Short mmCIF file of C-alpha atoms and ligand atoms in Angstrom, two decimals:
data_model
loop_
_atom_site.label_atom_id
_atom_site.label_comp_id
_atom_site.label_asym_id
_atom_site.label_seq_id
_atom_site.Cartn_x
_atom_site.Cartn_y
_atom_site.Cartn_z
CA UNK C 311 58.52 31.11 88.46
CA UNK C 312 55.15 31.55 89.32
CA UNK C 313 54.06 34.19 91.81
CA UNK C 314 51.44 33.27 94.51
CA UNK C 315 49.01 36.02 95.10
CA UNK C 316 47.33 35.70 98.59
CA UNK C 317 44.94 38.02 100.17
CA UNK C 318 45.29 38.55 103.88
CA UNK C 319 43.47 40.75 106.56
CA UNK C 320 45.46 43.15 108.35
CA UNK C 321 43.44 43.06 111.55
CA UNK C 322 43.77 39.40 111.96
CA UNK C 323 46.28 37.97 109.48
CA UNK C 324 45.46 34.02 108.83
CA UNK C 325 48.17 32.20 110.64
CA UNK C 326 48.43 29.44 107.92
CA UNK C 327 49.02 32.07 105.35
CA UNK C 328 51.58 33.61 107.52
CA UNK C 329 53.33 30.52 108.36
CA UNK C 330 53.75 29.52 104.70
CA UNK C 331 54.99 32.88 103.79
CA UNK C 332 57.68 32.64 106.65
CA UNK C 333 58.75 29.26 105.32
CA UNK C 334 59.26 30.51 101.87
CA UNK C 335 61.54 33.48 103.39
CA UNK C 336 63.49 30.84 105.63
CA UNK C 337 64.21 28.82 102.57
CA UNK C 338 65.68 31.76 100.87
CA UNK C 339 62.65 32.80 98.86
CA UNK C 340 61.16 36.40 98.37
CA UNK C 341 57.80 37.37 99.60
CA UNK C 342 56.23 41.00 99.34
CA UNK C 343 54.06 42.26 102.00
CA UNK C 344 52.47 45.44 103.21
CA UNK C 345 53.88 47.54 105.86
CA UNK C 346 52.36 50.87 107.05
CA UNK C 347 54.70 52.95 104.69
CA UNK C 348 54.71 50.98 101.22
CA UNK C 349 54.81 47.49 100.13
CA UNK C 350 58.34 45.67 100.84
CA UNK C 351 59.99 43.05 99.05
CA UNK C 352 61.14 40.57 101.80
CA UNK C 353 64.00 38.23 102.08
CA UNK C 354 65.93 36.62 104.90
CA UNK C 355 68.39 39.46 106.11
CA UNK C 356 70.64 37.01 107.60
CA UNK C 357 71.10 34.91 104.40
CA UNK C 358 73.30 36.64 101.66
CA UNK C 359 71.84 34.75 98.92
CA UNK C 360 68.23 36.19 99.68
CA UNK C 361 69.76 39.57 99.53
CA UNK C 362 71.24 38.88 96.08
CA UNK C 363 68.05 37.48 95.02
CA UNK C 364 66.13 40.86 96.06
CA UNK C 365 68.62 43.01 94.11
CA UNK C 366 68.15 40.55 91.06
CA UNK C 367 64.34 40.81 91.19
CA UNK C 368 64.16 44.63 91.51
CA UNK C 369 66.92 45.35 89.12
CA UNK C 370 68.46 47.19 91.79
CA UNK C 371 72.37 48.13 92.10
CA UNK C 372 73.63 45.97 94.72
CA UNK C 373 75.36 48.79 96.58
CA UNK C 374 72.24 50.22 97.68
CA UNK C 375 71.65 48.89 101.06
CA UNK C 376 68.54 47.38 102.36
CA UNK C 377 66.62 48.00 105.54
CA UNK C 378 66.47 45.22 108.16
CA UNK C 379 62.96 44.73 109.68
CA UNK C 380 62.47 43.36 113.02
CA UNK C 381 59.63 42.68 115.18
CA UNK C 382 60.98 42.71 118.63
CA UNK C 383 63.16 45.67 120.34
CA UNK C 384 65.63 43.01 121.94
CA UNK C 385 66.50 41.63 118.35
CA UNK C 386 68.09 45.05 117.64
CA UNK C 387 71.14 43.65 119.92
CA UNK C 388 71.84 40.66 117.59
CA UNK C 389 72.42 43.13 114.56
CA UNK C 390 73.87 46.25 115.73
CA UNK C 391 76.47 47.10 118.23
CA UNK C 392 76.68 49.68 119.83
CA UNK C 393 72.98 50.33 120.37
CA UNK C 394 73.07 53.87 121.59
CA UNK C 395 70.83 55.49 124.19
CA UNK C 396 69.21 57.63 121.44
CA UNK C 397 68.10 54.44 119.92
CA UNK C 398 66.37 53.30 122.79
CA UNK C 399 64.62 56.63 123.25
CA UNK C 400 63.64 56.81 119.63
CA UNK C 401 62.05 53.27 119.83
CA UNK C 402 60.14 54.40 122.86
CA UNK C 403 58.80 57.07 121.04
CA UNK C 404 58.22 55.90 117.46
CA UNK C 405 58.52 51.97 117.41
CA UNK C 406 56.79 50.06 116.04
CA UNK C 407 56.20 52.79 113.27
CA UNK C 408 57.68 54.45 110.22
CA UNK C 409 61.18 55.20 111.64
CA UNK C 410 64.52 53.59 110.41
CA UNK C 411 67.73 53.83 112.44
CA UNK C 412 71.35 53.49 111.03
CA UNK C 413 73.66 51.77 113.48
CA UNK C 414 76.90 50.07 113.35
CA UNK C 415 76.42 46.44 112.33
CA UNK C 416 77.41 43.12 113.95
CA UNK C 417 78.98 40.43 112.02
CA UNK C 418 75.66 38.57 111.86
CA UNK C 419 74.35 40.70 109.12
CA UNK C 420 76.00 39.79 105.75
CA UNK C 421 77.62 42.60 103.62
CA UNK C 422 75.32 41.54 101.03
CA UNK C 423 72.48 43.04 102.88
CA UNK C 424 74.37 46.27 103.72
CA UNK C 425 75.52 46.92 100.33
CA UNK C 426 79.22 46.41 101.71
CA UNK C 427 78.55 49.03 104.37
CA UNK C 428 79.53 48.34 108.18
CA UNK C 429 76.53 50.15 109.11
CA UNK C 430 72.89 48.62 109.10
CA UNK C 431 69.43 50.08 108.54
CA UNK C 432 66.88 48.93 111.34
CA UNK C 433 63.33 49.22 111.17
CA UNK C 434 60.31 47.82 113.43
CA UNK C 435 57.40 48.36 111.58
CA UNK C 436 53.79 48.63 112.94
CA UNK C 437 51.60 46.77 110.26
CA UNK C 438 50.28 43.60 111.93
CA UNK C 439 50.84 41.51 108.68
CA UNK C 440 54.52 42.69 108.55
CA UNK C 441 55.13 41.96 112.20
CA UNK C 442 53.59 38.58 112.09
CA UNK C 443 55.75 37.76 108.75
CA UNK C 444 58.74 38.89 110.24
CA UNK C 445 58.33 36.76 113.23
CA UNK C 446 57.38 33.66 111.21
CA UNK C 447 60.58 34.31 109.09
CA UNK C 448 62.79 34.09 112.14
CA UNK C 449 62.91 37.74 113.07
CA UNK C 450 64.94 39.55 110.47
CA UNK C 451 63.66 40.46 107.14
CA UNK C 452 65.56 42.54 104.62
CA UNK C 453 62.97 44.67 102.70
CA UNK C 454 63.30 47.29 100.01
CA UNK C 455 60.08 48.89 98.70
CA UNK C 456 58.64 46.18 96.44
CA UNK C 457 58.87 48.21 93.20
CA UNK C 458 61.17 47.59 89.99
CA UNK C 459 64.06 49.92 90.47
CA UNK C 460 63.34 53.35 89.42
CA UNK C 461 59.50 53.36 89.79
CA UNK C 462 57.47 54.95 92.47
CA UNK C 463 57.22 52.58 95.63
CA UNK C 464 53.80 50.38 95.68
CA UNK C 465 51.01 51.52 97.96
CA UNK C 466 48.77 48.59 96.94
CA UNK C 467 49.47 44.97 95.74
CA UNK C 468 48.32 45.33 92.27
CA UNK C 469 51.23 47.73 91.66
CA UNK C 470 53.65 45.06 93.31
CA UNK C 471 52.34 42.63 90.82
CA UNK C 472 52.65 44.97 87.80
CA UNK C 473 56.52 45.26 88.69
CA UNK C 474 57.61 41.88 90.15
CA UNK C 475 55.16 39.03 88.69
CA UNK C 476 57.08 36.08 87.87
CA UNK C 477 60.02 37.26 89.66
CA UNK C 478 59.21 36.54 93.33
CA UNK C 479 57.76 33.61 95.18
CA UNK C 480 54.61 35.36 96.94
CA UNK C 481 52.78 38.70 97.19
CA UNK C 482 50.46 39.18 100.59
CA UNK C 483 47.83 41.69 99.51
CA UNK C 484 46.75 43.44 102.59
CA UNK C 485 44.97 46.20 100.83
CA UNK C 486 46.19 49.75 100.68
CA UNK C 487 48.97 51.01 102.98
CA UNK C 488 48.17 53.86 105.53
CA UNK C 489 51.07 56.30 104.81
CA UNK C 490 52.18 56.07 101.28
CA UNK C 491 55.72 57.13 101.54
CA UNK C 492 58.93 55.39 102.72
CA UNK C 493 59.96 55.50 106.49
CA UNK C 494 61.85 58.37 107.91
CA UNK C 495 65.74 57.43 108.08
CA UNK C 496 68.05 58.72 110.87
CA UNK C 497 71.57 58.01 111.10
CA UNK C 498 72.82 57.48 114.78
CA UNK C 499 76.32 56.61 113.81
CA UNK C 500 77.75 60.13 113.49
CA UNK C 501 78.35 62.79 116.09
CA UNK C 502 75.02 64.13 115.92
CA UNK C 503 71.74 62.31 114.91
CA UNK C 504 71.19 63.10 111.09
CA UNK C 505 68.07 62.53 108.80
CA UNK C 506 69.16 60.92 105.66
CA UNK C 507 65.63 60.65 104.31
CA UNK C 508 62.52 62.53 105.39
CA UNK C 509 59.34 60.61 106.26
CA UNK C 510 56.12 60.51 108.27
CA UNK C 511 58.10 61.00 111.45
CA UNK C 512 59.16 64.55 111.10
CA UNK C 513 62.30 66.46 112.27
CA UNK C 514 60.35 68.21 114.81
CA UNK C 515 59.03 64.86 116.05
CA UNK C 516 62.44 63.54 116.39
CA UNK C 517 63.69 66.76 118.02
CA UNK C 518 61.27 66.33 120.91
CA UNK C 519 62.96 63.19 121.81
CA UNK C 520 66.57 63.96 120.87
CA UNK C 521 66.96 67.74 121.03
CA UNK C 522 68.62 69.01 117.95
CA UNK C 523 68.76 66.97 114.76
CA UNK C 524 70.77 67.57 111.60
CA UNK C 525 69.34 67.06 108.04
CA UNK C 526 71.57 65.65 104.99
CA UNK C 527 72.26 68.67 102.94
CA UNK C 528 71.52 66.79 99.82
CA UNK C 529 67.82 66.43 100.80
CA UNK C 530 67.23 70.30 100.90
CA UNK C 531 69.75 71.54 98.25
CA UNK C 532 68.80 71.37 94.74
CA UNK C 533 72.32 71.65 92.95
CA UNK C 534 74.18 69.80 95.93
CA UNK C 535 77.32 68.63 94.79
CA UNK C 536 77.77 66.36 97.99
CA UNK C 537 77.01 62.65 98.07
CA UNK C 538 73.62 61.86 99.72
CA UNK C 539 74.66 59.65 103.02
CA UNK C 540 71.85 57.11 101.95
CA UNK C 541 73.20 55.53 99.03
CA UNK C 542 69.57 55.15 97.71
CA UNK C 543 69.00 58.91 97.62
CA UNK C 544 71.52 58.79 94.93
CA UNK C 545 69.56 57.37 92.35
CA UNK C 546 66.64 59.11 90.35
CA UNK C 547 63.84 57.22 92.27
CA UNK C 548 60.28 57.39 92.27
CA UNK C 549 60.45 58.26 88.64
CA UNK C 550 57.46 58.56 86.42
CA UNK C 551 57.73 57.75 82.85
CA UNK C 552 56.56 61.20 81.75
CA UNK C 553 58.52 64.51 82.23
CA UNK C 554 57.46 65.89 85.37
CA UNK C 555 57.90 69.62 86.28
CA UNK C 556 57.19 71.06 89.66
CA UNK C 557 55.54 74.82 89.69
CA UNK C 558 56.09 76.93 92.83
CA UNK C 559 54.47 80.13 93.39
CA UNK C 560 51.02 81.78 94.47
CA UNK C 561 48.24 79.50 93.71
CA UNK C 562 46.54 81.76 91.10
CA UNK C 563 49.71 82.08 89.10
CA UNK C 564 50.77 78.70 89.49
CA UNK C 565 47.38 77.59 87.99
CA UNK C 566 47.43 79.79 85.01
CA UNK C 567 51.26 78.85 84.20
CA UNK C 568 50.55 75.05 84.43
CA UNK C 569 47.21 75.66 82.14
CA UNK C 570 49.37 77.94 79.57
CA UNK C 571 52.23 75.11 79.35
CA UNK C 572 49.82 72.36 79.32
CA UNK C 573 48.01 73.87 76.39
CA UNK C 574 51.30 74.51 74.36
CA UNK C 575 52.50 70.82 75.21
CA UNK C 576 49.45 69.45 73.66
CA UNK C 577 49.75 71.42 70.73
CA UNK C 578 53.27 69.75 70.18
CA UNK C 579 51.30 66.38 70.44
CA UNK C 580 52.30 65.55 74.06
CA UNK C 581 49.93 63.85 76.50
CA UNK C 582 49.57 66.08 79.42
CA UNK C 583 48.79 65.15 83.17
CA UNK C 584 48.31 67.68 85.98
CA UNK C 585 48.64 67.04 89.73
CA UNK C 586 46.14 69.53 91.20
CA UNK C 587 44.93 69.66 94.64
CA UNK C 588 41.28 69.68 96.01
CA UNK C 589 41.32 73.52 96.06
CA UNK C 590 42.50 73.92 92.49
CA UNK C 591 41.08 70.93 90.59
CA UNK C 592 37.85 72.44 89.58
CA UNK C 593 39.47 75.49 88.13
CA UNK C 594 41.88 73.32 85.77
CA UNK C 595 38.79 71.32 84.90
CA UNK C 596 37.08 74.27 83.63
CA UNK C 597 39.84 76.09 81.86
CA UNK C 598 42.74 73.42 81.12
CA UNK C 599 42.98 71.56 78.00
CA UNK C 600 45.18 68.70 79.70
CA UNK C 601 44.52 64.97 78.98
CA UNK C 602 44.08 63.97 82.49
CA UNK C 603 43.68 66.13 85.90
CA UNK C 604 44.11 64.62 89.21
CA UNK C 605 43.69 65.77 92.55
CA UNK C 606 46.43 64.45 95.28
CA UNK C 607 43.94 65.52 97.98
CA UNK C 608 43.45 68.72 99.99
CA UNK C 609 46.28 71.01 100.89
CA UNK C 610 44.98 71.02 104.47
CA UNK C 611 45.18 67.11 104.63
CA UNK C 612 49.07 66.24 104.08
CA UNK C 613 48.41 62.59 105.07
CA UNK C 614 45.97 62.49 102.20
CA UNK C 615 48.50 63.94 99.90
CA UNK C 616 51.11 61.65 101.25
CA UNK C 617 49.03 58.61 100.62
CA UNK C 618 47.81 59.46 96.90
CA UNK C 619 51.17 60.83 95.53
CA UNK C 620 52.76 57.41 94.08
CA UNK C 621 49.25 56.32 93.13
CA UNK C 622 48.77 59.15 90.77
CA UNK C 623 52.31 59.24 89.47
CA UNK C 624 51.63 55.22 88.37
CA UNK C 625 48.33 56.26 86.85
CA UNK C 626 49.79 58.77 84.70
CA UNK C 627 52.27 56.20 83.50
CA UNK C 628 49.69 53.87 82.83
CA UNK C 629 47.49 56.50 80.97
CA UNK C 630 50.59 57.24 78.99
CA UNK C 631 51.20 60.73 80.05
CA UNK C 632 54.50 62.14 78.34
CA UNK C 633 54.54 65.51 80.28
CA UNK C 634 53.24 66.03 83.79
CA UNK C 635 52.98 69.32 85.63
CA UNK C 636 52.41 69.38 89.66
CA UNK C 637 51.76 72.30 92.03
CA UNK C 638 54.28 72.43 94.93
CA UNK C 639 53.71 71.87 98.44
CA UNK C 640 54.79 73.62 101.71
CA UNK C 641 57.96 72.19 103.12
CA UNK C 642 57.07 72.07 106.81
CA UNK C 643 56.22 69.07 108.68
CA UNK C 644 55.25 65.95 106.44
CA UNK C 645 55.35 68.55 103.51
CA UNK C 646 59.16 68.08 103.67
CA UNK C 647 58.87 64.15 102.82
CA UNK C 648 56.06 65.01 100.23
CA UNK C 649 58.42 67.81 98.27
CA UNK C 650 61.27 65.51 98.63
CA UNK C 651 59.79 62.49 96.86
CA UNK C 652 58.03 64.91 94.35
CA UNK C 653 61.29 66.90 93.51
CA UNK C 654 63.16 63.57 93.13
CA UNK C 655 60.52 62.24 90.71
CA UNK C 656 60.82 65.52 88.77
CA UNK C 657 64.48 65.42 88.82
CA UNK C 658 64.51 68.51 90.42
CA UNK C 659 62.84 70.23 87.50
CA UNK C 660 61.30 73.18 89.30
CA UNK C 661 59.86 76.25 87.82
CA UNK C 662 59.16 79.42 90.08
CA UNK C 663 56.58 81.88 88.83
O1 TXA S 1580 59.12 52.43 104.63
C1 TXA S 1580 60.22 52.15 104.17
O2 TXA S 1580 61.39 52.12 104.77
C2 TXA S 1580 60.28 50.89 103.12
C3 TXA S 1580 59.30 49.69 103.69
C4 TXA S 1580 59.12 48.55 102.74
O3 TXA S 1580 59.83 49.32 104.92
N1 TXA S 1580 61.66 50.44 102.79
C5 TXA S 1580 62.14 51.23 102.03
O4 TXA S 1580 63.39 50.53 101.65
O5 TXA S 1580 61.80 52.28 101.45
P1 TXA S 1580 64.35 51.00 100.31
O6 TXA S 1580 65.29 50.13 100.07
O7 TXA S 1580 63.48 51.42 99.14
O8 TXA S 1580 65.02 52.30 100.87
C6 TXA S 1580 66.14 52.12 101.79
C7 TXA S 1580 67.01 53.52 101.97
C8 TXA S 1580 67.71 53.47 100.63
O9 TXA S 1580 67.89 54.79 100.26
C9 TXA S 1580 69.07 52.97 101.22
O10 TXA S 1580 70.06 53.70 100.59
C10 TXA S 1580 68.90 53.43 102.49
O11 TXA S 1580 67.65 53.26 102.93
N2 TXA S 1580 69.86 52.68 103.43
C11 TXA S 1580 69.78 51.51 103.93
N3 TXA S 1580 70.84 50.95 104.55
C12 TXA S 1580 71.47 52.19 104.94
C13 TXA S 1580 72.72 52.36 105.64
N4 TXA S 1580 73.29 51.21 106.26
N5 TXA S 1580 73.26 53.56 105.67
C14 TXA S 1580 72.81 54.68 104.81
N6 TXA S 1580 71.60 54.31 104.13
C15 TXA S 1580 71.15 53.11 104.24
MG1 MG S 1581 62.77 52.22 97.53
#
């Protein structure tokens, strides 16, 4: 299959391009598109054949449910029942935006879309291209991140092409995404709201609306034997090809440790990459013998760190790094999502110095 690549402006999406993309979705095809978090791989959420095609194109296990994207609040009533008061209040505060809610599903949503679960993940994205496309597709678009299973989520269209060219009908290229990490997932089907995946909408932000919010224990604990409640969090996601280790401790010691380890790895013939910060980058450049040193941004700017992380992991793949060291980040606010993704990419390989 030839994949059509179409550039499209975020602020004023071309109507004709959106109409064509919407038609592809209505006919059971697949279109990758930008959202404010990461690029998504869209199919008609109410068509079981489309969902099967999504799993096939990504090489993703079909027990890993998809998020249904909507573009109008009222549409939630067509796919979820009941819609609790908490969902309404969260929507008022954070929709459209990077928040996904888990609710009990209605029959309209096929089990192929929910990976066999009787719950459905619903998200109302803010990106204008995403919203226009969902509307043109009929209102309900299932979309996982548009990466091949096991690779970092794409933050630009070029990464979607790398992973899915020839496997999907169209890629809408709307430029770089704004956030760079996937949406926060909150489960509203239990006795207490629970975060299943941390993201840009933080626990603190959710608590201003809901009072107290639980966090799935498997997100916080390293050697947790429990099953994550979001099936996707079970898989070793976001994995770079090189062996990634996260190093925690005081900045000076962390840098010295990483320098020492990277020297030893290079003498064994490894290609070594270091994920530094603006604060530490020059130090590594002066002393370390690593093959590639990249700053993920300033420690004081978590938004920048979130936006760069997946890009750097992919660049290290492209440069053939076999060993990667990264500094750790504080676990408050957005830092919780950043560390969650970094630790998953590292398969929880952490050294404390
Ligand atoms: O930001 C995002 O959410 C992006 C963009 C494209 O919207 N999408 C995304 O989708 O990250 P995906 O498929 O890569 O991740 C969805 C996660 C998976 O971990 C999946 O297991 C979980 O959501 N999930 C989906 N439906 C669920 C459900 N009914 N119950 C529990 N977890 C669910
Ligand atoms: Mg994903």
